[in-house]
Amino acid sequence: MKINLIEYIKKAAESTTLSTVEQEKLDRVVTEYMAMKPLRGVSEVDRARLTSVRGNFFSPLSLLHVNKKYMPIAIIIALILSGSASYAAEGSVPGDLFYPMKVSVNENVGSALAFSLESKAAFEAKIAERRLAEAAKLASDHKLTGDVNAKLSKNFAGRADLALAHTKELEKKNASAAIGLASNFESNLDAHESVLAQIDTDGDTNDLRVLIRQKALLVSKLRMNAEGNANVSAESKDNLKENKGDNNINAHLKEETAVLMGLKAKASIREAQSLFTQVGSKLESATSAKVTAQIDSAVALSAKGDAFLEAKNFSDAFHSYQWALVTTNRLTVYLKAPKSIDIKILFDDRKSTELKSNERTQDSDSKELEDRDESPRSMQIFPFDLNIDGKAEVKTDIKTETKVEDIKIDVGGSGSGSIKVGI
Amino acid sequence: MKEKDTEGAFLLVFREHHDSLFRHAFFRTGSRERALDLTQDTFIKAWDYVRGGGEIKQFKAFLYKIMRNLIIDEYRRKKTQSLDDMSEEKRSFVDAELAEGSVWETETHIDEQDLILKVQEQLPKLPPQYCAVITMRFIDGFSPKEIADITGDTENVISVRLHRAITKLRTMLSYEN
């Protein structure tokens, strides 16, 4: 039989169309965006009134004049995902006038309009982290009451579970995106927990910190599982040597995965550098030096990833980029903390998540970390002061190259422990 | 008011083209979710342009140019495509020798619905330039000249590319069957 391909292309097109729900969503987004950004001339009076308050279009008082119906949803999503603080309600905490709008309007609408699984997972993770940032701010002002703490914890747990569920679903379709999201979320949870530990002098956030560690462990397991599946998938395809076409597809998939991770890492480095420029003057010189060193390390990791990519070593490129991303995202959490705190250097989060299931604030004679696996990408130690629970200091000139050394650490002055480090 | 007329006109254009733009994005990306994101972004950018005082002579072509640029940005994140393009260009000469035109003979009975589904699956898997010309020509309904205006290529280049793209798609569908 004769087949006219063009005819079938047209038939395929005819059966592809927007659903009613999708049309309505698109319509709402575009019309709301148009209303929020009207043509020049008609709304100059309105715009002048809105921008006169604090000189910021998104100031709290301006919201009183803006019909909620025309809230720029696409912009809200973009602002939330970018972490921008310029949207006034986004910076509010429980007890503030516009906090209910932030949670019940902005966040719920943003969630509903995140179309893809990746967007949904990233969105929920970001909202979960915002709860932790709010808790930190309240704790630093000694305003974290039991009732508010419970609500924040519940909301954090719910959002974290949603992020986990979406990421797990995403893994089936796009393992690289799922791994990237999980790495980021895991590291940021760890950083938030560290921030709370340092800020909360009243002990109000102990339960929340336990909850954070629990969720971080779940994310860690999800990430490791996804990485394991991705490696197995890649290896099994590599073994099909009789099918060159499949091997080419696998190589392309690995390259695509690495390239995407590289883009995310570079964007994160830029954000960390920008943030450091804004808040660097408020930091103590020692902390400032640590931040600079971590950013430099992330840049070096990214450059290493570029070199691996150039050499078509896609697996190592992916891991280098992943560590750069994790490093800078984590750093960003510290830089956004409500007060200047000590910045913990980055350990291997895969192991440290398990270690942190124990109480971090208890005195410990020594922490003996097992030898990491021999892979050069499994752990990084950066060349600056190493603080262990504030009771010991070790200066090390270990560079982030492949080298194994024993380090002796004097803990609490009552003895000595040793840590074997594989770099 | 003039501004109200412009807003009204923009909304009319939006409602007239959002379905076809979505369809274009779907066949370019193979993902419904990405297609929705791209369609949304296209109209937001178009509105920004209008709001900035930009003049648009041909709205349909303008929208497709924005969409095309957004898709190119996405492809640039996938560097592998450049390698695919080179190898596909070379292979297309062999494909052209094996077949002619878009009509081919098959001895086996073809299930129509199955073939439509296969076209939906395989079209986005073509190299980007091939996918683009087929989508714009047979799904969006642009003439080769209009496609050339949008892409910045010559009409001859578009015609040759169309032929190769159809041949390639036919080969892929033959393997599938």
Coordinates of C-alpha atoms in Angstrom, one line a residue:
Chain A
M1 CA 0.0 0.0 0.0
K2 CA 1.1 3.5 -0.6
I3 CA 1.5 5.9 2.2
N4 CA 1.7 9.6 1.9
L5 CA 3.8 10.8 4.9
I6 CA 2.7 14.4 4.6
E7 CA -0.9 13.4 5.0
Y8 CA 0.0 11.5 8.2
I9 CA 2.0 14.4 9.5
K10 CA -1.0 16.6 9.1
K11 CA -3.2 14.0 10.8
A12 CA -0.8 13.8 13.7
A13 CA -1.0 17.6 14.0
E14 CA -4.8 17.6 14.0
S15 CA -4.9 15.3 17.0
T16 CA -2.5 17.5 19.0
T17 CA -4.2 20.4 20.6
L18 CA -4.5 22.2 23.9
S19 CA -7.0 20.8 26.4
T20 CA -9.7 23.0 27.9
V21 CA -7.9 23.2 31.2
E22 CA -4.6 24.0 29.5
Q23 CA -6.2 26.8 27.4
E24 CA -7.8 28.3 30.5
K25 CA -4.5 28.3 32.4
L26 CA -2.6 29.9 29.5
D27 CA -5.3 32.5 29.1
R28 CA -5.2 33.4 32.8
V29 CA -1.4 33.7 32.8
V30 CA -1.2 35.9 29.8
T31 CA -4.1 38.2 30.7
E32 CA -2.8 38.6 34.2
Y33 CA 0.6 39.4 32.9
M34 CA -0.9 42.0 30.5
A35 CA -2.8 43.5 33.4
M36 CA 0.2 43.7 35.6
K37 CA 2.3 45.2 32.8
P38 CA -0.1 47.4 31.0
L39 CA 0.8 49.5 28.0
R40 CA 2.6 52.7 28.7
G41 CA 0.4 55.8 28.8
V42 CA -2.8 54.3 30.1
S43 CA -1.6 53.4 33.5
E44 CA 1.1 55.9 34.2
V45 CA -0.9 57.4 37.0
D46 CA -1.4 54.0 38.6
R47 CA 2.3 53.1 38.1
A48 CA 3.4 56.4 39.6
R49 CA 1.3 55.7 42.7
L50 CA 2.5 52.2 43.0
T51 CA 6.1 53.0 42.6
S52 CA 6.0 56.0 44.9
V53 CA 5.9 53.8 48.0
R54 CA 9.4 52.7 48.8
G55 CA 10.2 53.1 45.1
N56 CA 9.4 49.4 44.7
F57 CA 6.5 48.3 42.6
F58 CA 6.1 45.3 44.8
S59 CA 6.0 47.1 48.1
P60 CA 3.4 46.0 50.7
L61 CA 1.3 49.1 50.4
S62 CA 1.2 48.8 46.6
L63 CA -0.5 45.4 47.0
L64 CA -3.5 47.2 48.5
H65 CA -4.0 49.0 45.2
V66 CA -3.5 46.0 43.0
N67 CA -6.5 43.7 42.4
K68 CA -5.4 40.3 43.4
K69 CA -7.0 38.9 40.2
Y70 CA -4.2 40.6 38.2
M71 CA -1.3 39.2 40.2
P72 CA 1.5 38.3 37.7
I73 CA 1.5 34.6 38.3
A74 CA 4.4 33.9 35.9
I75 CA 6.4 36.6 37.6
I76 CA 5.6 35.2 41.0
I77 CA 6.8 31.8 39.9
A78 CA 10.0 33.3 38.5
L79 CA 10.6 35.4 41.6
I80 CA 10.0 32.5 43.9
L81 CA 12.2 30.1 42.0
S82 CA 15.0 32.7 41.6
G83 CA 14.9 33.5 45.3
S84 CA 14.5 37.2 44.7
A85 CA 13.6 39.2 47.8
S86 CA 12.2 42.2 45.8
Y87 CA 8.6 41.0 46.0
A88 CA 7.6 42.4 49.4
A89 CA 5.1 39.7 50.5
E90 CA 7.7 37.1 49.6
G91 CA 9.9 38.5 52.4
S92 CA 7.3 38.3 55.1
V93 CA 7.3 36.0 58.0
P94 CA 4.4 34.7 60.3
G95 CA 2.9 37.6 62.0
D96 CA 3.5 40.1 59.2
L97 CA 0.6 41.7 57.5
F98 CA 1.1 40.1 54.1
Y99 CA 2.3 36.7 55.2
P100 CA -1.2 35.1 54.6
M101 CA -1.1 36.4 51.1
K102 CA 2.4 34.9 50.6
V103 CA 1.3 31.5 51.7
S104 CA -2.3 31.2 50.6
V105 CA -2.3 33.2 47.4
N106 CA 1.2 33.4 45.9
E107 CA 2.5 30.0 46.8
N108 CA -0.7 28.0 46.1
V109 CA -1.2 29.7 42.8
G110 CA 2.4 29.3 41.9
S111 CA 2.3 25.6 42.6
A112 CA -0.8 25.2 40.5
L113 CA 0.8 26.9 37.5
A114 CA 4.1 25.0 37.6
F115 CA 3.5 22.9 34.6
S116 CA 6.3 20.4 34.4
L117 CA 7.3 17.8 37.0
E118 CA 10.7 19.5 37.3
S119 CA 9.1 22.9 37.9
K120 CA 6.8 21.4 40.5
A121 CA 9.6 19.6 42.3
A122 CA 11.8 22.7 42.3
F123 CA 8.9 24.9 43.4
E124 CA 8.0 22.7 46.4
A125 CA 11.6 22.4 47.5
K126 CA 12.0 26.1 47.4
I127 CA 8.8 26.7 49.4
A128 CA 10.0 24.1 52.0
E129 CA 13.3 26.0 52.3
R130 CA 11.4 29.3 52.7
R131 CA 9.7 27.9 55.8
L132 CA 13.1 27.1 57.3
A133 CA 14.4 30.6 56.4
E134 CA 11.3 32.1 58.1
A135 CA 12.0 29.9 61.2
A136 CA 15.6 31.2 61.3
K137 CA 14.5 34.8 61.1
L138 CA 12.0 34.4 63.8
A139 CA 14.4 32.4 66.0
S140 CA 17.1 35.1 65.6
D141 CA 14.5 37.7 66.9
H142 CA 13.4 35.3 69.7
K143 CA 9.9 35.4 68.2
L144 CA 9.5 31.7 67.4
T145 CA 6.6 30.7 69.5
G146 CA 5.4 27.1 70.0
D147 CA 2.3 27.6 67.8
V148 CA 4.2 29.3 64.9
N149 CA 7.0 26.7 65.2
A150 CA 4.5 23.9 64.9
K151 CA 2.8 25.4 61.8
L152 CA 6.1 26.1 60.1
S153 CA 7.3 22.6 60.8
K154 CA 4.1 21.1 59.5
N155 CA 4.2 23.2 56.3
F156 CA 7.9 22.4 55.8
A157 CA 7.2 18.7 56.1
G158 CA 4.3 18.8 53.7
R159 CA 6.2 20.7 51.1
A160 CA 9.3 18.6 51.5
D161 CA 7.2 15.5 51.0
L162 CA 5.7 17.0 47.8
A163 CA 9.1 17.9 46.5
L164 CA 10.2 14.3 47.2
A165 CA 7.2 12.8 45.5
H166 CA 7.6 15.0 42.4
T167 CA 11.3 14.3 42.2
K168 CA 10.7 10.5 42.5
E169 CA 8.2 10.8 39.6
L170 CA 10.7 12.9 37.7
E171 CA 13.4 10.3 38.0
K172 CA 11.4 8.0 35.8
K173 CA 11.4 10.5 32.9
N174 CA 14.5 12.6 33.5
A175 CA 17.0 11.0 35.9
S176 CA 19.6 13.8 35.5
A177 CA 17.1 16.5 36.4
A178 CA 16.0 14.5 39.4
I179 CA 19.5 13.9 40.6
G180 CA 20.3 17.7 40.2
L181 CA 17.2 18.7 42.2
A182 CA 17.8 16.1 44.9
S183 CA 21.5 17.1 45.3
N184 CA 20.5 20.8 45.6
F185 CA 17.7 20.2 48.0
E186 CA 19.7 17.8 50.2
S187 CA 22.6 20.2 50.5
N188 CA 20.4 23.2 51.2
L189 CA 18.5 21.3 53.9
D190 CA 21.8 20.5 55.6
A191 CA 22.8 24.2 55.4
H192 CA 19.5 25.4 56.8
E193 CA 19.8 22.9 59.7
S194 CA 23.3 24.3 60.4
V195 CA 22.0 27.9 60.3
L196 CA 19.2 27.1 62.8
A197 CA 21.7 25.3 65.1
Q198 CA 23.8 28.4 65.2
I199 CA 21.1 31.0 65.4
D200 CA 18.7 29.3 67.9
T201 CA 20.2 29.9 71.3
D202 CA 16.9 29.1 73.1
G203 CA 16.5 25.6 71.8
D204 CA 13.2 26.3 70.1
T205 CA 14.1 24.7 66.8
N206 CA 15.4 21.3 68.1
D207 CA 12.4 19.4 66.9
L208 CA 12.4 21.2 63.6
R209 CA 16.1 20.4 63.1
V210 CA 15.4 16.7 63.7
L211 CA 12.6 16.9 61.1
I212 CA 15.0 18.6 58.7
R213 CA 17.6 15.8 59.1
Q214 CA 14.9 13.2 58.5
K215 CA 13.8 14.8 55.3
A216 CA 17.4 15.3 54.2
L217 CA 18.0 11.6 54.7
L218 CA 15.1 10.7 52.5
V219 CA 16.3 13.1 49.8
S220 CA 19.8 11.6 50.1
K221 CA 18.4 8.1 49.6
L222 CA 16.4 9.2 46.6
R223 CA 19.4 10.9 45.0
M224 CA 21.7 7.9 45.6
N225 CA 19.0 5.5 44.2
A226 CA 18.6 7.7 41.2
E227 CA 22.4 7.9 40.6
G228 CA 22.6 4.2 41.0
N229 CA 19.8 3.6 38.5
A230 CA 21.4 6.1 36.0
N231 CA 24.7 4.3 36.2
V232 CA 23.1 0.9 35.8
S233 CA 21.1 2.1 32.8
A234 CA 24.2 3.6 31.3
E235 CA 26.3 0.5 31.9
S236 CA 23.6 -1.9 30.5
K237 CA 23.5 0.2 27.4
D238 CA 27.2 0.2 27.2
N239 CA 27.2 -3.6 27.2
L240 CA 25.0 -3.7 24.1
K241 CA 28.1 -3.5 21.9
E242 CA 26.4 -5.1 19.0
N243 CA 24.1 -2.0 18.7
K244 CA 26.2 1.0 17.9
G245 CA 23.2 3.2 17.6
D246 CA 22.2 2.6 21.2
N247 CA 25.8 3.4 22.4
N248 CA 25.7 6.7 20.5
I249 CA 22.3 7.5 22.2
N250 CA 23.8 6.6 25.6
A251 CA 26.8 8.8 25.0
H252 CA 24.6 11.7 24.0
L253 CA 22.4 11.2 27.0
K254 CA 25.4 11.3 29.3
E255 CA 26.7 14.4 27.6
E256 CA 23.3 16.1 27.8
T257 CA 23.1 15.3 31.5
A258 CA 26.6 16.7 32.1
V259 CA 25.9 19.9 30.1
L260 CA 22.7 20.6 32.0
M261 CA 24.3 20.1 35.3
G262 CA 27.1 22.5 34.2
L263 CA 24.6 25.2 33.3
K264 CA 23.0 24.9 36.7
A265 CA 26.3 25.0 38.5
K266 CA 27.5 28.1 36.7
A267 CA 24.2 29.9 37.4
S268 CA 24.5 29.0 41.1
I269 CA 28.1 30.3 41.2
R270 CA 26.9 33.6 39.7
E271 CA 24.2 33.9 42.3
A272 CA 26.6 33.2 45.2
Q273 CA 29.1 35.7 43.8
S274 CA 26.3 38.3 43.5
L275 CA 25.0 37.6 47.0
F276 CA 28.5 37.9 48.4
T277 CA 29.0 41.3 46.8
Q278 CA 25.8 42.4 48.5
V279 CA 26.5 41.1 52.1
G280 CA 30.3 40.7 52.1
S281 CA 30.9 43.9 53.9
K282 CA 28.8 42.8 56.8
L283 CA 30.8 39.6 57.4
E284 CA 33.7 39.1 59.6
S285 CA 37.0 38.8 57.8
A286 CA 37.5 35.1 58.7
T287 CA 34.0 34.3 57.4
S288 CA 34.6 36.4 54.4
A289 CA 37.8 34.5 53.6
K290 CA 35.9 31.2 53.9
V291 CA 33.2 32.4 51.5
T292 CA 35.8 33.5 49.0
A293 CA 37.6 30.2 49.3
Q294 CA 34.4 28.2 48.8
I295 CA 33.4 30.3 45.8
D296 CA 36.9 29.8 44.3
S297 CA 36.6 26.1 44.9
A298 CA 33.3 26.0 43.2
V299 CA 34.7 27.9 40.2
A300 CA 37.6 25.4 40.1
L301 CA 35.2 22.5 40.2
S302 CA 33.2 24.0 37.4
A303 CA 36.4 24.5 35.4
K304 CA 37.3 20.9 36.0
G305 CA 33.9 19.9 34.8
D306 CA 34.5 21.9 31.6
A307 CA 37.8 20.1 31.1
F308 CA 36.2 16.7 31.6
L309 CA 33.4 17.6 29.2
E310 CA 35.9 18.7 26.6
A311 CA 37.7 15.4 27.0
K312 CA 34.2 13.6 26.7
N313 CA 34.5 12.2 30.2
F314 CA 30.9 12.9 30.9
S315 CA 30.5 11.1 34.2
D316 CA 33.3 13.0 35.8
A317 CA 32.1 16.2 34.3
F318 CA 28.7 15.6 35.8
H319 CA 30.1 15.0 39.3
S320 CA 32.4 18.0 39.2
Y321 CA 29.5 20.2 38.2
Q322 CA 27.3 18.6 40.8
W323 CA 29.7 19.4 43.6
A324 CA 30.1 23.0 42.4
L325 CA 26.4 23.3 42.4
V326 CA 26.0 21.8 45.9
T327 CA 28.8 24.0 47.2
T328 CA 27.4 27.3 46.0
N329 CA 23.8 26.5 46.8
R330 CA 24.7 25.6 50.3
L331 CA 26.8 28.8 50.6
T332 CA 23.9 30.8 49.4
V333 CA 21.8 29.5 52.3
Y334 CA 24.4 30.7 54.8
L335 CA 24.8 34.1 53.1
K336 CA 21.0 34.6 53.3
A337 CA 20.9 33.8 57.0
P338 CA 19.4 36.6 59.2
K339 CA 22.6 37.2 61.1
S340 CA 26.3 36.6 60.5
I341 CA 27.1 33.0 61.4
D342 CA 30.0 30.7 61.0
I343 CA 30.0 28.9 57.7
K344 CA 30.6 25.2 57.8
I345 CA 32.8 23.8 55.2
L346 CA 31.4 21.2 52.9
F347 CA 31.8 17.5 53.8
D348 CA 30.6 14.7 51.7
D349 CA 26.9 15.1 52.2
R350 CA 26.2 11.5 51.4
K351 CA 27.9 10.4 54.6
S352 CA 27.3 13.5 56.7
T353 CA 23.5 13.2 56.3
E354 CA 23.7 9.9 58.0
L355 CA 26.1 11.2 60.7
K356 CA 23.8 14.1 61.4
S357 CA 21.0 11.8 62.4
N358 CA 22.7 11.9 65.7
E359 CA 22.6 15.0 67.8
R360 CA 25.1 17.5 66.4
T361 CA 25.3 19.7 69.4
Q362 CA 26.4 17.0 71.8
D363 CA 30.1 17.0 72.8
S364 CA 32.0 14.4 70.9
D365 CA 35.4 13.2 71.8
S366 CA 36.3 12.6 68.2
K367 CA 34.6 11.9 65.0
E368 CA 36.2 9.2 63.1
L369 CA 35.1 9.5 59.5
E370 CA 35.5 6.3 57.6
D371 CA 37.7 6.4 54.6
R372 CA 35.7 7.7 51.7
D373 CA 35.7 5.6 48.6
E374 CA 38.7 6.0 46.4
S375 CA 36.9 8.2 43.9
P376 CA 38.5 11.6 43.8
R377 CA 35.0 13.2 43.6
S378 CA 33.6 11.6 46.7
M379 CA 34.8 14.3 49.2
Q380 CA 36.3 17.7 49.1
I381 CA 38.1 19.5 51.9
F382 CA 38.9 23.1 51.3
P383 CA 42.1 24.8 52.4
F384 CA 41.0 26.8 55.3
D385 CA 40.3 26.4 59.0
L386 CA 38.4 23.3 59.9
N387 CA 36.1 23.7 62.9
I388 CA 34.6 20.6 64.6
D389 CA 31.8 21.7 66.9
G390 CA 33.9 24.8 67.7
K391 CA 36.1 22.8 70.0
A392 CA 39.1 22.3 67.8
E393 CA 40.8 23.9 65.0
V394 CA 42.9 22.4 62.4
K395 CA 44.7 24.1 59.7
T396 CA 45.4 22.1 56.7
D397 CA 47.1 22.8 53.5
I398 CA 45.4 19.9 51.8
K399 CA 44.5 20.9 48.4
T400 CA 41.6 19.6 46.4
E401 CA 43.7 17.1 44.5
T402 CA 44.0 13.4 44.8
K403 CA 45.9 12.9 47.9
V404 CA 45.3 10.9 51.1
E405 CA 46.6 12.0 54.5
D406 CA 46.0 11.4 58.1
I407 CA 45.1 14.4 60.2
K408 CA 45.4 14.5 63.9
I409 CA 42.9 16.7 65.7
D410 CA 43.1 17.8 69.3
V411 CA 39.5 17.7 70.5
G412 CA 38.7 19.4 73.8
G413 CA 42.3 19.2 75.0
S414 CA 41.6 15.8 76.6
G415 CA 43.0 13.6 74.0
S416 CA 43.5 13.3 70.3
G417 CA 41.6 11.7 67.6
S418 CA 42.4 11.1 64.0
I419 CA 40.6 11.5 60.8
K420 CA 41.5 9.7 57.7
V421 CA 40.6 11.6 54.8
G422 CA 40.4 10.5 51.2
I423 CA 40.4 13.3 48.8
Chain B
M1 CA -8.6 54.3 23.6
K2 CA -5.8 53.3 21.4
E3 CA -4.2 51.3 24.2
K4 CA -7.4 49.3 24.7
D5 CA -7.5 48.6 21.0
T6 CA -4.0 47.3 21.1
E7 CA -4.7 45.1 24.2
G8 CA -7.8 43.8 22.5
A9 CA -5.9 43.0 19.3
F10 CA -3.2 41.3 21.2
L11 CA -5.7 39.1 23.0
L12 CA -7.3 38.2 19.7
V13 CA -4.0 37.2 18.3
F14 CA -3.2 35.2 21.4
R15 CA -6.5 33.3 21.2
E16 CA -6.0 32.8 17.4
H17 CA -2.5 31.4 17.6
H18 CA -2.0 29.9 21.0
D19 CA -3.1 26.4 19.9
S20 CA -1.0 26.3 16.8
L21 CA 2.0 27.6 18.7
F22 CA 1.5 24.9 21.3
R23 CA 1.3 22.3 18.6
H24 CA 4.5 23.7 17.0
A25 CA 6.3 23.5 20.4
F26 CA 5.0 20.0 21.1
F27 CA 6.4 18.6 17.8
R28 CA 9.7 20.4 18.4
T29 CA 10.2 19.2 21.9
G30 CA 8.1 16.0 22.2
S31 CA 6.9 17.2 25.6
R32 CA 3.5 18.6 26.4
E33 CA 4.7 20.3 29.5
R34 CA 7.7 22.0 27.8
A35 CA 5.4 23.0 25.0
L36 CA 3.1 24.8 27.4
D37 CA 6.0 26.6 29.1
L38 CA 7.3 27.7 25.7
T39 CA 3.9 28.9 24.5
Q40 CA 3.4 30.9 27.7
D41 CA 6.9 32.4 27.4
T42 CA 6.4 33.3 23.8
F43 CA 3.3 35.4 24.5
I44 CA 4.9 37.0 27.5
K45 CA 7.9 38.1 25.4
A46 CA 5.6 39.2 22.6
W47 CA 3.7 41.4 25.1
D48 CA 6.9 42.8 26.4
Y49 CA 7.9 43.8 22.9
V50 CA 4.5 45.4 22.2
R51 CA 4.6 47.2 25.5
G52 CA 8.1 48.5 24.7
G53 CA 6.7 50.2 21.7
G54 CA 7.8 47.6 19.1
E55 CA 5.9 47.5 15.9
I56 CA 4.8 44.2 14.5
K57 CA 3.9 43.8 10.8
Q58 CA 3.3 40.1 10.7
F59 CA 2.1 38.8 14.0
K60 CA 2.1 35.1 13.2
A61 CA 5.7 35.2 11.8
F62 CA 6.8 37.3 14.8
L63 CA 5.4 34.8 17.3
Y64 CA 7.1 31.9 15.6
K65 CA 10.4 33.8 15.6
I66 CA 10.1 34.2 19.3
M67 CA 9.2 30.6 19.7
R68 CA 12.0 29.5 17.5
N69 CA 14.6 31.5 19.5
L70 CA 13.3 30.0 22.7
I71 CA 13.6 26.5 21.3
I72 CA 17.1 27.3 20.0
D73 CA 18.1 28.4 23.5
E74 CA 16.8 25.0 24.7
Y75 CA 18.8 23.1 22.1
R76 CA 21.9 25.0 22.9
R77 CA 21.7 23.5 26.3
K78 CA 21.9 20.2 24.6
K79 CA 25.2 20.4 22.8
T80 CA 24.8 16.9 21.4
Q81 CA 22.5 18.3 18.7
S82 CA 25.4 19.8 16.8
L83 CA 27.0 16.4 16.5
D84 CA 23.7 14.9 15.4
D85 CA 23.3 17.6 12.7
M86 CA 26.7 16.9 11.2
S87 CA 26.1 13.1 11.0
E88 CA 22.6 13.5 9.8
E89 CA 23.6 15.8 7.0
K90 CA 26.0 13.2 5.8
R91 CA 23.6 10.4 6.1
S92 CA 20.8 12.2 4.3
F93 CA 22.7 11.7 1.0
V94 CA 22.4 8.0 1.4
D95 CA 18.8 8.2 2.5
A96 CA 18.0 10.3 -0.6
E97 CA 19.4 7.5 -2.8
L98 CA 17.3 4.9 -1.2
A99 CA 14.0 6.7 -1.5
E100 CA 12.2 9.5 -3.4
G101 CA 9.6 11.9 -2.1
S102 CA 7.3 11.3 0.8
V103 CA 5.4 8.4 -0.8
W104 CA 6.6 5.0 -0.2
E105 CA 5.4 1.5 -0.8
T106 CA 5.0 -1.0 2.0
E107 CA 3.9 -4.6 1.7
T108 CA 2.5 -4.7 5.2
H109 CA -0.8 -3.3 6.3
I110 CA -0.3 -0.1 8.3
D111 CA -2.6 0.8 11.1
E112 CA -3.5 4.4 10.6
Q113 CA -3.7 5.4 14.2
D114 CA -0.5 3.6 15.0
L115 CA 1.3 5.5 12.2
I116 CA -0.1 8.8 13.5
L117 CA 1.2 8.0 16.9
K118 CA 4.6 7.1 15.5
V119 CA 4.8 10.4 13.6
Q120 CA 4.1 12.2 16.9
E121 CA 6.8 10.3 18.6
Q122 CA 9.4 10.4 15.8
L123 CA 9.1 13.9 14.5
P124 CA 10.6 15.6 17.6
K125 CA 13.5 13.1 17.4
L126 CA 14.6 14.5 14.1
P127 CA 17.6 16.8 14.1
P128 CA 16.3 20.3 15.1
Q129 CA 16.6 21.9 11.7
Y130 CA 14.7 19.0 10.0
C131 CA 12.1 19.0 12.7
A132 CA 11.7 22.7 12.4
V133 CA 11.1 22.8 8.6
I134 CA 8.6 19.9 8.7
T135 CA 6.7 21.4 11.5
M136 CA 6.6 24.8 10.0
R137 CA 5.7 23.6 6.5
F138 CA 3.1 20.9 7.2
I139 CA 1.8 21.6 10.6
D140 CA 2.0 25.4 10.8
G141 CA 1.2 25.9 7.2
F142 CA 4.1 28.3 6.3
S143 CA 5.3 28.4 2.7
P144 CA 9.0 27.7 2.0
K145 CA 9.5 31.4 1.5
E146 CA 7.8 32.3 4.8
I147 CA 10.0 29.7 6.5
A148 CA 13.0 31.3 4.9
D149 CA 12.0 34.7 6.2
I150 CA 11.6 33.4 9.7
T151 CA 14.8 31.3 9.8
G152 CA 17.0 33.7 7.9
D153 CA 17.9 31.0 5.3
T154 CA 17.3 31.1 1.6
E155 CA 14.3 29.5 0.0
N156 CA 16.5 27.0 -1.8
V157 CA 18.1 25.9 1.5
I158 CA 14.6 25.4 3.0
S159 CA 13.4 23.4 0.0
V160 CA 16.4 21.1 0.1
R161 CA 16.2 20.7 3.9
L162 CA 12.5 19.8 3.6
H163 CA 13.3 17.1 1.1
R164 CA 16.0 15.6 3.4
A165 CA 13.8 15.9 6.4
I166 CA 10.9 14.0 4.9
T167 CA 13.3 11.4 3.7
K168 CA 14.8 11.0 7.1
L169 CA 11.5 10.9 8.8
R170 CA 10.3 8.2 6.4
T171 CA 13.4 6.2 7.1
M172 CA 12.9 6.4 10.8
L173 CA 9.3 5.4 10.5
S174 CA 10.2 2.5 8.2
Y175 CA 12.6 1.2 10.9
E176 CA 9.9 1.6 13.5
N177 CA 7.6 -0.6 11.3

